[in-house]
Coordinates of C-alpha atoms and ligand atoms in Angstrom, one line a residue:
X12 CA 34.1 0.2 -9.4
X13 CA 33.5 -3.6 -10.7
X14 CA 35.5 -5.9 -8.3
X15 CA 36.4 -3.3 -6.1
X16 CA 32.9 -2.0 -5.6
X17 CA 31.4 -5.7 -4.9
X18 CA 34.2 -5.9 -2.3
X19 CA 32.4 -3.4 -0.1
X20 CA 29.2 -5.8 0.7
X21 CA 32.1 -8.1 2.3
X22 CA 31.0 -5.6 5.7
X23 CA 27.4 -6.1 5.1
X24 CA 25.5 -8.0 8.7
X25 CA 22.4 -9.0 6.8
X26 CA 21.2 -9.3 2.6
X27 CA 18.4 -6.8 1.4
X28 CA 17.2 -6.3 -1.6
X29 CA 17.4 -2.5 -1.4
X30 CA 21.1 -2.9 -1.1
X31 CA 21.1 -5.1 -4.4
X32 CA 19.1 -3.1 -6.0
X33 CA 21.8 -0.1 -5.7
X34 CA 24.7 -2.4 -6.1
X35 CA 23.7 -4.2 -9.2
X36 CA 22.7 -1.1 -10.9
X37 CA 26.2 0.1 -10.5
X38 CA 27.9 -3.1 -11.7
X39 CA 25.2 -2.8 -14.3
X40 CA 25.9 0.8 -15.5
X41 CA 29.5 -0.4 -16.7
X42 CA 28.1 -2.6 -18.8
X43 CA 29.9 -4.1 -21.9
X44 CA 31.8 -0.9 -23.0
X45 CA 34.0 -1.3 -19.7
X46 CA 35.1 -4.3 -19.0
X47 CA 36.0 -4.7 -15.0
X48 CA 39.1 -5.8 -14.9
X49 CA 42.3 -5.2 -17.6
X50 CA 43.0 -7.5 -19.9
X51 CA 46.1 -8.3 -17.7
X52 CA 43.9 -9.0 -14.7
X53 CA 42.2 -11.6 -16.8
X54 CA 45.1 -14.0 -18.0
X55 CA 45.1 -17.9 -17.6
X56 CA 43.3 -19.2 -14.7
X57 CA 43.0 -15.8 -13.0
X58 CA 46.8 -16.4 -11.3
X59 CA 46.7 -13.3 -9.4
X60 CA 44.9 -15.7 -6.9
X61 CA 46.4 -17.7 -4.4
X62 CA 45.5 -21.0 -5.2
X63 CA 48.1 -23.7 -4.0
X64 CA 49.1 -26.3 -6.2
X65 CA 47.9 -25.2 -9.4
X66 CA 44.4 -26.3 -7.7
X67 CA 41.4 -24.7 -9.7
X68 CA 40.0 -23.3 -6.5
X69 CA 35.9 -23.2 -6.6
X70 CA 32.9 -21.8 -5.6
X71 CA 28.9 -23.6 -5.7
X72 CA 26.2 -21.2 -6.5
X73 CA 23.4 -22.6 -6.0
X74 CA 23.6 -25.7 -3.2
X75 CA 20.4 -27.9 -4.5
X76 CA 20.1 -30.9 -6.8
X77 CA 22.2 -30.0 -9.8
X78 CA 24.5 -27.9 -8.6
X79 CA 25.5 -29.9 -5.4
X80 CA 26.1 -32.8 -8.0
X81 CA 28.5 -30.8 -10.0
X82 CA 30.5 -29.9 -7.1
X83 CA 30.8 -33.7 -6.0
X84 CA 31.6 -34.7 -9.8
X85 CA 34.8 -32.0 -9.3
X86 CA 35.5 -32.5 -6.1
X87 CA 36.8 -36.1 -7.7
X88 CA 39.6 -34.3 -9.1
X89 CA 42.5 -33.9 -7.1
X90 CA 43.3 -30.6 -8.5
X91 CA 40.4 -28.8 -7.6
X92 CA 39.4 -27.3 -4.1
X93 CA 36.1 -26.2 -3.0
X94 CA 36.4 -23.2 -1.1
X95 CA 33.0 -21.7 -0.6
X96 CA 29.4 -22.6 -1.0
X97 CA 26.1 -20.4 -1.5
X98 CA 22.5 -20.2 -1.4
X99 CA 19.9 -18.3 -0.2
X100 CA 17.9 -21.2 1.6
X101 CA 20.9 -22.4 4.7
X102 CA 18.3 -25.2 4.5
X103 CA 20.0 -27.0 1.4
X104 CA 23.9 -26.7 2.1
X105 CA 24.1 -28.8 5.7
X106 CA 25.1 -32.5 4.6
X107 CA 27.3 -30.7 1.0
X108 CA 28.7 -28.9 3.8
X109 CA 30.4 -31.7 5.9
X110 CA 31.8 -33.9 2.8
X111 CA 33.4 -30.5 1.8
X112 CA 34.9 -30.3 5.2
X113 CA 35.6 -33.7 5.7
X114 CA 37.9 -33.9 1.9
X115 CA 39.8 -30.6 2.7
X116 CA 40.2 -30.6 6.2
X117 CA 38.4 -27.2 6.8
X118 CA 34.5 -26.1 6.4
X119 CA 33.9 -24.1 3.0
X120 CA 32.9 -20.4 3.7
X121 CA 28.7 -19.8 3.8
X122 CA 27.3 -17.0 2.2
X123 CA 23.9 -16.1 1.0
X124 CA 24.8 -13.8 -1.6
X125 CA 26.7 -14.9 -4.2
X126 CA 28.7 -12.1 -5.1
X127 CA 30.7 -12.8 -1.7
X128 CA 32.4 -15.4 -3.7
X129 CA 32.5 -12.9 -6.6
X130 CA 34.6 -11.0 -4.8
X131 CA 37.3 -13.7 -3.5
X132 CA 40.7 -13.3 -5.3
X133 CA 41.3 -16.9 -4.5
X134 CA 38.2 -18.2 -5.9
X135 CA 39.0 -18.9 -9.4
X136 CA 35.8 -20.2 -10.6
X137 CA 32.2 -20.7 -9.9
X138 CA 29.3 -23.4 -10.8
X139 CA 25.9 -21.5 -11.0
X140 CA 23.6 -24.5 -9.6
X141 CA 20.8 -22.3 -9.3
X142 CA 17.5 -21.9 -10.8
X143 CA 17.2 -20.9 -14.5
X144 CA 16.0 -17.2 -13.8
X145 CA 19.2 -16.6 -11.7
X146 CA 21.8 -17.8 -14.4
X147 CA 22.1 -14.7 -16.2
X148 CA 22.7 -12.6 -13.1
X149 CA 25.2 -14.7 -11.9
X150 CA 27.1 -16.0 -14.7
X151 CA 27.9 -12.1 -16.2
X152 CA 28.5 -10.8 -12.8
X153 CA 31.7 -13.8 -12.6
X154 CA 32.4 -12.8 -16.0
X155 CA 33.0 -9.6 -14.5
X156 CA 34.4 -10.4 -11.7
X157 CA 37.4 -12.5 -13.9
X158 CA 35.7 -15.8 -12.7
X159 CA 35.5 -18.9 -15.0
X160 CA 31.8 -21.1 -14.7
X161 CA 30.7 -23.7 -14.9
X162 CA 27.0 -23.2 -15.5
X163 CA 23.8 -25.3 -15.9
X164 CA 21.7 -26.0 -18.9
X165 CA 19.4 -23.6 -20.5
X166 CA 21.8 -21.7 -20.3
X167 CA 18.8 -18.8 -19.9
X168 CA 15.4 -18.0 -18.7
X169 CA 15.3 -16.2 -22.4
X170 CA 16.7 -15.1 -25.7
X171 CA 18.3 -12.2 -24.8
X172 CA 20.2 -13.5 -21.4
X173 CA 21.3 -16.0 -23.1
X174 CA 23.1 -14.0 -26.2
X175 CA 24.1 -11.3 -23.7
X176 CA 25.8 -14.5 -21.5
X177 CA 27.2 -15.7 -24.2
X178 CA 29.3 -12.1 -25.1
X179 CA 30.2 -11.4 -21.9
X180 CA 32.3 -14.4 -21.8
X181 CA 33.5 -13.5 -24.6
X182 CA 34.3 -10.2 -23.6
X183 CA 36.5 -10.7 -20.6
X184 CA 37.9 -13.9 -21.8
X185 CA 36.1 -16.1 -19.7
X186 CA 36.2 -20.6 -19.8
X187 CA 32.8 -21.4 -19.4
X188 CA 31.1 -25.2 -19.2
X189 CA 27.4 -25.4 -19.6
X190 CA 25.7 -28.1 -18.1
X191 CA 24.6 -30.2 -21.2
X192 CA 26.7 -33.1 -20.1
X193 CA 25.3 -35.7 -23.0
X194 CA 28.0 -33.7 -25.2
X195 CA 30.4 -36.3 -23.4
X196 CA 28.2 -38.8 -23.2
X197 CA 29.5 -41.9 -25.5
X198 CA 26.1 -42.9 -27.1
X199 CA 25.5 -38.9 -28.0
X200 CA 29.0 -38.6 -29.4
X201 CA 29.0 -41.9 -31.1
X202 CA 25.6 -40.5 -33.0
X203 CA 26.5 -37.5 -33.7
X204 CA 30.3 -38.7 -35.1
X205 CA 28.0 -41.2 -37.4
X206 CA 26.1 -38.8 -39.0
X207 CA 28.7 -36.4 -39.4
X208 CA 30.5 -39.0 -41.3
X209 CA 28.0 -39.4 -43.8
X210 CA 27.1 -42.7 -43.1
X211 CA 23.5 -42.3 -42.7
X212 CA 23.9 -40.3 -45.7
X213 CA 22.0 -37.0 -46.3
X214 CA 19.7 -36.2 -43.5
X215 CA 16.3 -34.7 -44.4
X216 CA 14.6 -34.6 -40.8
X217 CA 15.7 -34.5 -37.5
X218 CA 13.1 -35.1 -34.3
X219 CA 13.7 -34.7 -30.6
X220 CA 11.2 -35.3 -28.4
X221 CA 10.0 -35.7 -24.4
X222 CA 7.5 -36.9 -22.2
X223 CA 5.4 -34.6 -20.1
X224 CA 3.0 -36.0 -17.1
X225 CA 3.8 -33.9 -14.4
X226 CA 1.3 -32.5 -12.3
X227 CA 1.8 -29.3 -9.9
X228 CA -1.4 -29.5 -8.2
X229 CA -3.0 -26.8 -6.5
X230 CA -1.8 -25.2 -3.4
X231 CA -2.2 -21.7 -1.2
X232 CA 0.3 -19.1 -0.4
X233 CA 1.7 -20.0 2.7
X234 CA 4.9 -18.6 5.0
X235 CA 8.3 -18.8 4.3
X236 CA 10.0 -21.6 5.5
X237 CA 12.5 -20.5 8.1
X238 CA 15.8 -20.0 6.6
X239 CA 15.0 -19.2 3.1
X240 CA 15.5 -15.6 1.5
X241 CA 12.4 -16.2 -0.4
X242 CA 12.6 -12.8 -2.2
X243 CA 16.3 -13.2 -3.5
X244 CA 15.2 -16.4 -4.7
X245 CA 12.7 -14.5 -6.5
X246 CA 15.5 -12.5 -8.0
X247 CA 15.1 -10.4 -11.4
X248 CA 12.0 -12.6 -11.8
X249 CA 8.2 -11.0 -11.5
X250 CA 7.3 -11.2 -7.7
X251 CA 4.4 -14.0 -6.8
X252 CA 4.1 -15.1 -3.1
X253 CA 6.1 -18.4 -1.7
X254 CA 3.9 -22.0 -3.1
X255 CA 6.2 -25.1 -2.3
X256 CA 4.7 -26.0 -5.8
X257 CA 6.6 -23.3 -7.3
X258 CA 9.6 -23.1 -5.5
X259 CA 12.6 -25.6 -5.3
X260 CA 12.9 -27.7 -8.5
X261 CA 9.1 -27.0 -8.9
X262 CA 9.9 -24.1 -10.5
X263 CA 10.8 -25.6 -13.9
X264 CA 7.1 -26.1 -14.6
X265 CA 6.1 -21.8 -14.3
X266 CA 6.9 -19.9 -17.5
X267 CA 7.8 -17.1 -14.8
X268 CA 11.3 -18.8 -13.7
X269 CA 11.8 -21.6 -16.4
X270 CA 10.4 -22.3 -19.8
X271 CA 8.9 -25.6 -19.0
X272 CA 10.4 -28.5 -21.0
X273 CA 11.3 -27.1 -23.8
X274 CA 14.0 -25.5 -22.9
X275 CA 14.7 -28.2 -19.3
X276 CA 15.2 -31.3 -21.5
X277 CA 15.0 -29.8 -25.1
X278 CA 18.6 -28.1 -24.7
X279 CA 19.3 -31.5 -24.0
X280 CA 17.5 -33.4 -27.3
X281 CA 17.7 -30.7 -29.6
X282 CA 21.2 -30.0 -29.4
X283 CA 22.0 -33.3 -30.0
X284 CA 20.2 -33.0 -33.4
X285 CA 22.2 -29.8 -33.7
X286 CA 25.5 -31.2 -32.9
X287 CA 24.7 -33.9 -35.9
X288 CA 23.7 -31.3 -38.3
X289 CA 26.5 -28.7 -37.9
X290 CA 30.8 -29.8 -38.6
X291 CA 32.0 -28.2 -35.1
X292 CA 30.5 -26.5 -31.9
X293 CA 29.5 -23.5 -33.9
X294 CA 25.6 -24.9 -34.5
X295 CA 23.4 -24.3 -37.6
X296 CA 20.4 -22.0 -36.4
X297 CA 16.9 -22.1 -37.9
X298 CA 15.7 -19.7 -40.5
X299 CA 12.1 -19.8 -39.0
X300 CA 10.1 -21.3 -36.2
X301 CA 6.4 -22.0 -35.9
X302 CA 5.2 -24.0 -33.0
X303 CA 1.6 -25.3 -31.2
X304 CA -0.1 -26.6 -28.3
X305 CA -0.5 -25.2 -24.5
X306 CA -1.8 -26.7 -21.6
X307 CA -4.0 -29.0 -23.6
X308 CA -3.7 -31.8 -20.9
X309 CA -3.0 -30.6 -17.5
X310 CA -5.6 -27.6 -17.3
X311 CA -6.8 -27.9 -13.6
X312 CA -3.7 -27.2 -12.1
X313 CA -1.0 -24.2 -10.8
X314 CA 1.9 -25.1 -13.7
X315 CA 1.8 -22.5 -16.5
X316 CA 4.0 -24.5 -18.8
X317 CA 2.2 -26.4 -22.1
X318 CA 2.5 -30.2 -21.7
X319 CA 2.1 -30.6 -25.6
X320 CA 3.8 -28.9 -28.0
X321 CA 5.1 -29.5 -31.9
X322 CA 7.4 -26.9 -32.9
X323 CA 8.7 -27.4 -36.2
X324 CA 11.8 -25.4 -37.6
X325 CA 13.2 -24.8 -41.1
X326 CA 16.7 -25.2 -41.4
X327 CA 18.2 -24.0 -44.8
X328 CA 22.2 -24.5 -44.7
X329 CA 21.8 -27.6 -44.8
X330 CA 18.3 -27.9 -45.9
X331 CA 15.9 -30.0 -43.5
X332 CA 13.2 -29.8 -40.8
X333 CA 13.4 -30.5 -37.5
X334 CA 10.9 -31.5 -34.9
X335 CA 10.5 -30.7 -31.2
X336 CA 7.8 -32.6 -29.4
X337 CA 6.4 -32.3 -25.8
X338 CA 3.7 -35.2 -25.3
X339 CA 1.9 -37.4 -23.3
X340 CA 3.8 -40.5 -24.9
X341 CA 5.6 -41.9 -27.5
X342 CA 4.8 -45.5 -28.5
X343 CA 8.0 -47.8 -28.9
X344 CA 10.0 -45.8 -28.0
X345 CA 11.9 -44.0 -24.8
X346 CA 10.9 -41.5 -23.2
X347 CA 12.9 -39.2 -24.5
X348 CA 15.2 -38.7 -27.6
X349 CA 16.4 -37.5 -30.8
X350 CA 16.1 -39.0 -34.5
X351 CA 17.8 -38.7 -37.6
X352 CA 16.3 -39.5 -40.4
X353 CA 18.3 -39.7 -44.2
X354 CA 16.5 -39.4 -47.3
X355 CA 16.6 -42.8 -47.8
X356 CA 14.4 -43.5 -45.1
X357 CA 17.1 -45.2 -42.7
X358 CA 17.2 -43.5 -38.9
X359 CA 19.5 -43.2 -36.5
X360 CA 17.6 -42.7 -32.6
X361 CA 19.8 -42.0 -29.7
X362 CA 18.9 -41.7 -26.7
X363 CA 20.4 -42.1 -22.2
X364 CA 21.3 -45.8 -22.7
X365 CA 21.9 -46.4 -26.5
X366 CA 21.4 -45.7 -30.1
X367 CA 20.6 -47.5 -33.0
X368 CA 20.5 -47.2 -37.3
X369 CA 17.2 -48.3 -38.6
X370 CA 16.4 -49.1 -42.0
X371 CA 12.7 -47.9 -43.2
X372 CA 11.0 -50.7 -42.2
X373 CA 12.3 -50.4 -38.3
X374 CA 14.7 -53.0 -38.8
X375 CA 18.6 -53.1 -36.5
X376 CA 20.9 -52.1 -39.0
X377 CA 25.1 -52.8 -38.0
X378 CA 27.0 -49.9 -36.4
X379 CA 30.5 -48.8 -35.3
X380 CA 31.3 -46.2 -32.5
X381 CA 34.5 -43.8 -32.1
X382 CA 36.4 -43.2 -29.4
X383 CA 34.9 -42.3 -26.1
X384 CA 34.9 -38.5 -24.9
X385 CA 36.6 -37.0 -22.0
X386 CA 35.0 -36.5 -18.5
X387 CA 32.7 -33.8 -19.0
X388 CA 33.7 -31.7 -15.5
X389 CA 37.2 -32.8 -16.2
X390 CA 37.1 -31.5 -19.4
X391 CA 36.1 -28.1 -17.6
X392 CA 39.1 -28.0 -15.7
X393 CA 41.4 -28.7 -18.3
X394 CA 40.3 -26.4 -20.4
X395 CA 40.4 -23.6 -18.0
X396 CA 43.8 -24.2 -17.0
X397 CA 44.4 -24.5 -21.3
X398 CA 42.2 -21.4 -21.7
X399 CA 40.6 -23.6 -24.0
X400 CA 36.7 -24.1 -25.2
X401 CA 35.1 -26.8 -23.8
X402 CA 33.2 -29.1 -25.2
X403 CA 29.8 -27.4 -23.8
X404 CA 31.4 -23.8 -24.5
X405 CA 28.9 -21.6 -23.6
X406 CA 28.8 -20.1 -27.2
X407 CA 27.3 -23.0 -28.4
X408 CA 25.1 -24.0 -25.9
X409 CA 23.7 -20.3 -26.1
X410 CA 22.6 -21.6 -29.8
X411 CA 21.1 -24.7 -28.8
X412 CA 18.9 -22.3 -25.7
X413 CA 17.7 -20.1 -28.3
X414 CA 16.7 -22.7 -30.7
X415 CA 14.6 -24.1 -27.5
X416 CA 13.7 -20.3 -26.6
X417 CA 12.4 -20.0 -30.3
X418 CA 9.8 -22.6 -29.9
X419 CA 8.3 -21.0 -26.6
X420 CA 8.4 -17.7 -28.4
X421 CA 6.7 -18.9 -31.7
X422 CA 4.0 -20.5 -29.3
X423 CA 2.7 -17.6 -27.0
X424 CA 3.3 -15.2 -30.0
X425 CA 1.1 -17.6 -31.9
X426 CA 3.2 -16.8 -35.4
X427 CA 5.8 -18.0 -37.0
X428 CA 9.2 -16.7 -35.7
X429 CA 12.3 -15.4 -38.1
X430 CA 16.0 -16.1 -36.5
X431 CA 18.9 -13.9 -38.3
X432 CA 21.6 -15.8 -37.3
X433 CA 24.2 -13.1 -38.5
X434 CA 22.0 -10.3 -35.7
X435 CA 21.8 -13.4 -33.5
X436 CA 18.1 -12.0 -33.3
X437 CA 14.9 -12.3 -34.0
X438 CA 13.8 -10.6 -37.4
X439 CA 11.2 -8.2 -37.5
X440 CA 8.3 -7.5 -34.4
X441 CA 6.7 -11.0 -33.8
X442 CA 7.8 -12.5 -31.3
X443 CA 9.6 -9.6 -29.4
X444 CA 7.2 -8.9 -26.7
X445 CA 7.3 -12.7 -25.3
X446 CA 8.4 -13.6 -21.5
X447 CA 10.8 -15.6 -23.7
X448 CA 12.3 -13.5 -25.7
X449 CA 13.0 -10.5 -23.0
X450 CA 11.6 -10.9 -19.5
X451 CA 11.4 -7.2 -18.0
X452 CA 13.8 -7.2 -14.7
X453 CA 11.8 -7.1 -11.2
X454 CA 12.4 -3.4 -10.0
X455 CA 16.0 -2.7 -8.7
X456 CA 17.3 -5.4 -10.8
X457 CA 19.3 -4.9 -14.3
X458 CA 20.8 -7.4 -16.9
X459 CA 24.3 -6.1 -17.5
X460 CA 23.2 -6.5 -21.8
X461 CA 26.2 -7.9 -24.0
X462 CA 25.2 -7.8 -27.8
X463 CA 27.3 -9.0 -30.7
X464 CA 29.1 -7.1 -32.6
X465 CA 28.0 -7.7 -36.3
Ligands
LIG515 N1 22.5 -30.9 -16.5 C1 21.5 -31.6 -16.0 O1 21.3 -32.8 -16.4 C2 20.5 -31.0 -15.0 C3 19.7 -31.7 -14.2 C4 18.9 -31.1 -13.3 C5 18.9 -29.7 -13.2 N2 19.7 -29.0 -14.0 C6 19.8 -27.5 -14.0 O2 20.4 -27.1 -12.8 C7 19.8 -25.9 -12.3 C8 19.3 -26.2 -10.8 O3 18.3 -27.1 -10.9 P1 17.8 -28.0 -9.6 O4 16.9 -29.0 -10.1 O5 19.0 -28.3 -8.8 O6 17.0 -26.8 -8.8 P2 16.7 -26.7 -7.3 O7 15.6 -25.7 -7.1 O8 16.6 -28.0 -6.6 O9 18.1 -26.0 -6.7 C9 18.5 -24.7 -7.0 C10 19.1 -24.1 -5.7 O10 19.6 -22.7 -6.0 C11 19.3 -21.9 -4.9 N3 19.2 -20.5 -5.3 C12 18.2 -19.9 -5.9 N4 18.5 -18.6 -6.2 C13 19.8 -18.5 -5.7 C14 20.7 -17.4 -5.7 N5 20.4 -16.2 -6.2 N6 21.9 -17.6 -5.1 C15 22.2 -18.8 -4.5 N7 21.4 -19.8 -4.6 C16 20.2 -19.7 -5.1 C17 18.0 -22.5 -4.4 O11 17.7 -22.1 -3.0 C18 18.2 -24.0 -4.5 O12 18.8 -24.6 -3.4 C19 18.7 -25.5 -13.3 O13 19.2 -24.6 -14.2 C20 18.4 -26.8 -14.0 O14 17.9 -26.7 -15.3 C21 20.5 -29.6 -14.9

């Protein structure tokens, strides 16, 4: 079974779902009480494979914006090789395709289905560059497969992906880099080692906030471009016919395959705030969530996800309140961001460019940065070759996708959400039928579910 099981669509002509459907259950069925591979199968930097040079031998998932940008940021490195590329649209990989080829010497292997890289013992780790809905799928199947990841921010399309994500690395041992590359971004560390020091002194509030304007529009079903597997696309997600409005990077904006910005730029913002409030990588989680708004602005249009929303949580070790905010601007200041506020009044705002301490009055107060952080996709491959956590270790940045999770949860529940962190789960009912909190599988597909063990 596991490995040796996904070995046997290596045959396969063509993809179907039907054959997906029987092979994922299978992988599925053996679930976290039998891990795939023995423990010795799964030592440092999966050296059963054949990698030359020590070179951490990769594989893209995913071949469009993000995920082709992660491959070119480690393809810088002279000890990594890219040895296979992937997607289900042959209409994103061509010009990837030729740098590839051109830096090694020799085209990357095409596939479609992803689990063709799965099952490459020389393939010792994957970036999942796909869609949000997909990441779940993916990421455990390489967990199972002994793969290390490096995998894009939210880490989920909802709560309970992204817990069961976060134990399956666990569970077979797994390096794995999330996306949320302002972690080793000098402005965000700089903040976040200030307030950590004290310096701003105790914080009372923390906000984080973006700007929404986007519009979707309207548009009619219409066929599928040439060269796309539309319904793998789809994936475990609820079936609705091909809109170019709703398909590549659209997608972000449909509650069905991503959970709109609160969870595309506030796993960015919020776990900034996050990151300040907590000593280490292990994040301080809300007690309770209540949040409001919808699509109060952009009503005649195809997107389902709000463009305004204030979320506020409670936070009670430490003690303060922190606010999320989706709107249509924010006077004086960028775009996006996150604040700290002290109980003295003074602020600390960070955001892509800069940060700054402000006394109550909004005036520049003096400040003093630390040392700069490591390359955030070299710090991946160091630390799989250490067998060390990164600095986005997917623990953590499950946290921070919850937190985000929590606010679309409190929102279409329309009550005010518990969090046990100890469970990792949500107390009590409300809440638990959300999209957000479990979204159920499209037929034939099945989330391999990883809980903690408490
Ligand atoms: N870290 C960042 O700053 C940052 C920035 C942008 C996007 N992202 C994240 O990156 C991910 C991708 O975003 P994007 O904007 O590049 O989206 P995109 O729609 O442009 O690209 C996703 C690609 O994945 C492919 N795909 C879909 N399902 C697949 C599957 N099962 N197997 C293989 N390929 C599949 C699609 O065909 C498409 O080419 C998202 O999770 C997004 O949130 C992160």
């Amino acid at each position: 079974m596991g490995v040796e099981h996904l070995a046997n669509i290596e045959n396969d002509s063509e993809w179907t779902r039907r054959q997906f459907i029987v092979r994922t259950g299978a992988v599925a069925a053996v679930g976290a009480a039998a891990p795939l591979l023995k423990a010795a199968e799964v030592a440092p930097l999966n050296r059963g494979s054949k990698s030359k040079n020590d070179k951490l031998v990769i594989g893209l998932v995913g071949c469009g914006g993000m995920g082709a940008a992660n491959m070119r940021n480690l393809m810088n490195f002279n000890d990594v090789e890219v040895a296979a590329v992937c997607d289900v649209d042959e209409n994103r990989m061509p010009g990837d395709i030729k740098d590839v080829e051109k830096k090694y010497g020799r085209r990357p292997d095409v596939y479609k289905d992803y689990r063709r890289i799965l099952d490459r013992k020389d393939i010792d780790a994957v970036i999942v560059g796909t869609p949000d809905h997909w990441h779940a799928l993916v990421l455990i199947h390489a967990c199972e497969a002994g793969k290390d990841a490096y995998c894009e921010k939210p880490l989920s399309h909802n709560i309970v992906e992204a817990i069961s994500m976060a134990e399956a690395a666990k569970h077979h041992k797994r390096v794995v880099q999330c996306g949320t590359w302002q972690r080793s971004t000098p402005e965000f560390t700089d903040a976040i080692d200030y307030i950590r020091s004290g310096k701003l002194g105790k914080i009372v509030l923390c906000r984080a906030w973006i700007s929404d304007d986007f519009h979707a529009g309207h548009q009619k079903t219409v066929d599928v471009p040439k060269g796309l597997d539309y319904d793998m696309w789809v994936g475990p997600a609820e079936f609705q016919p091909y809109q170019q409005n709703r398909c590549h990077w659209n997608w972000r904006w449909f509650m069905n395959f991503g959970g709109g910005l609160s969870t595309d730029w506030g796993v960015h913002m919020m776990d900034i705030a996050l990151l300040g409030m907590s000593k280490d990588q292990d994040l301080v989680m809300p007690t309770s969530v209540s949040a409001f708004g919808g699509r109060l602005a952009i009503t005649d249009d195809d997107r389902t996800a709000p463009d305004t929303m204030e979320a506020i949580y409670d936070f009670k070790e430490p003690n303060f309140t922190m606010h999320w905010s989706i709107g249509r601007d924010h006077p004086e200041k960028p775009s996006h961001g996150t604040e700290f506020v002290s109980a003295d009044g003074r602020t600390l705002r960070v955001w892509r460019g800069g940060w700054k301490v402000l006394d109550p009055d909004g005036k520049e107060l003096p400040k003093e940065g630390t040392a700069p952080p490591p390359n955030h996709w070299r710090d991946f491959v160091d630390c799989v070759k250490t067998r060390s956590k990164p600095r986005a270790d997917i623990g953590s940045v499950a946290q921070t996708t919850v937190v985000c999770h929590l606010s679309n949860v409190a929102l279409y529940a329309g009550e005010t959400i518990r969090w046990d962190a100890k469970r990792q789960d949500i107390l009590g009912k409300a809440g638990k039928s959300t999209l957000q909190y479990r979204r159920p599988y499209r037929k034939g597909y099945k989330l391999p579910e990883y809980r903690p063990t408490v």
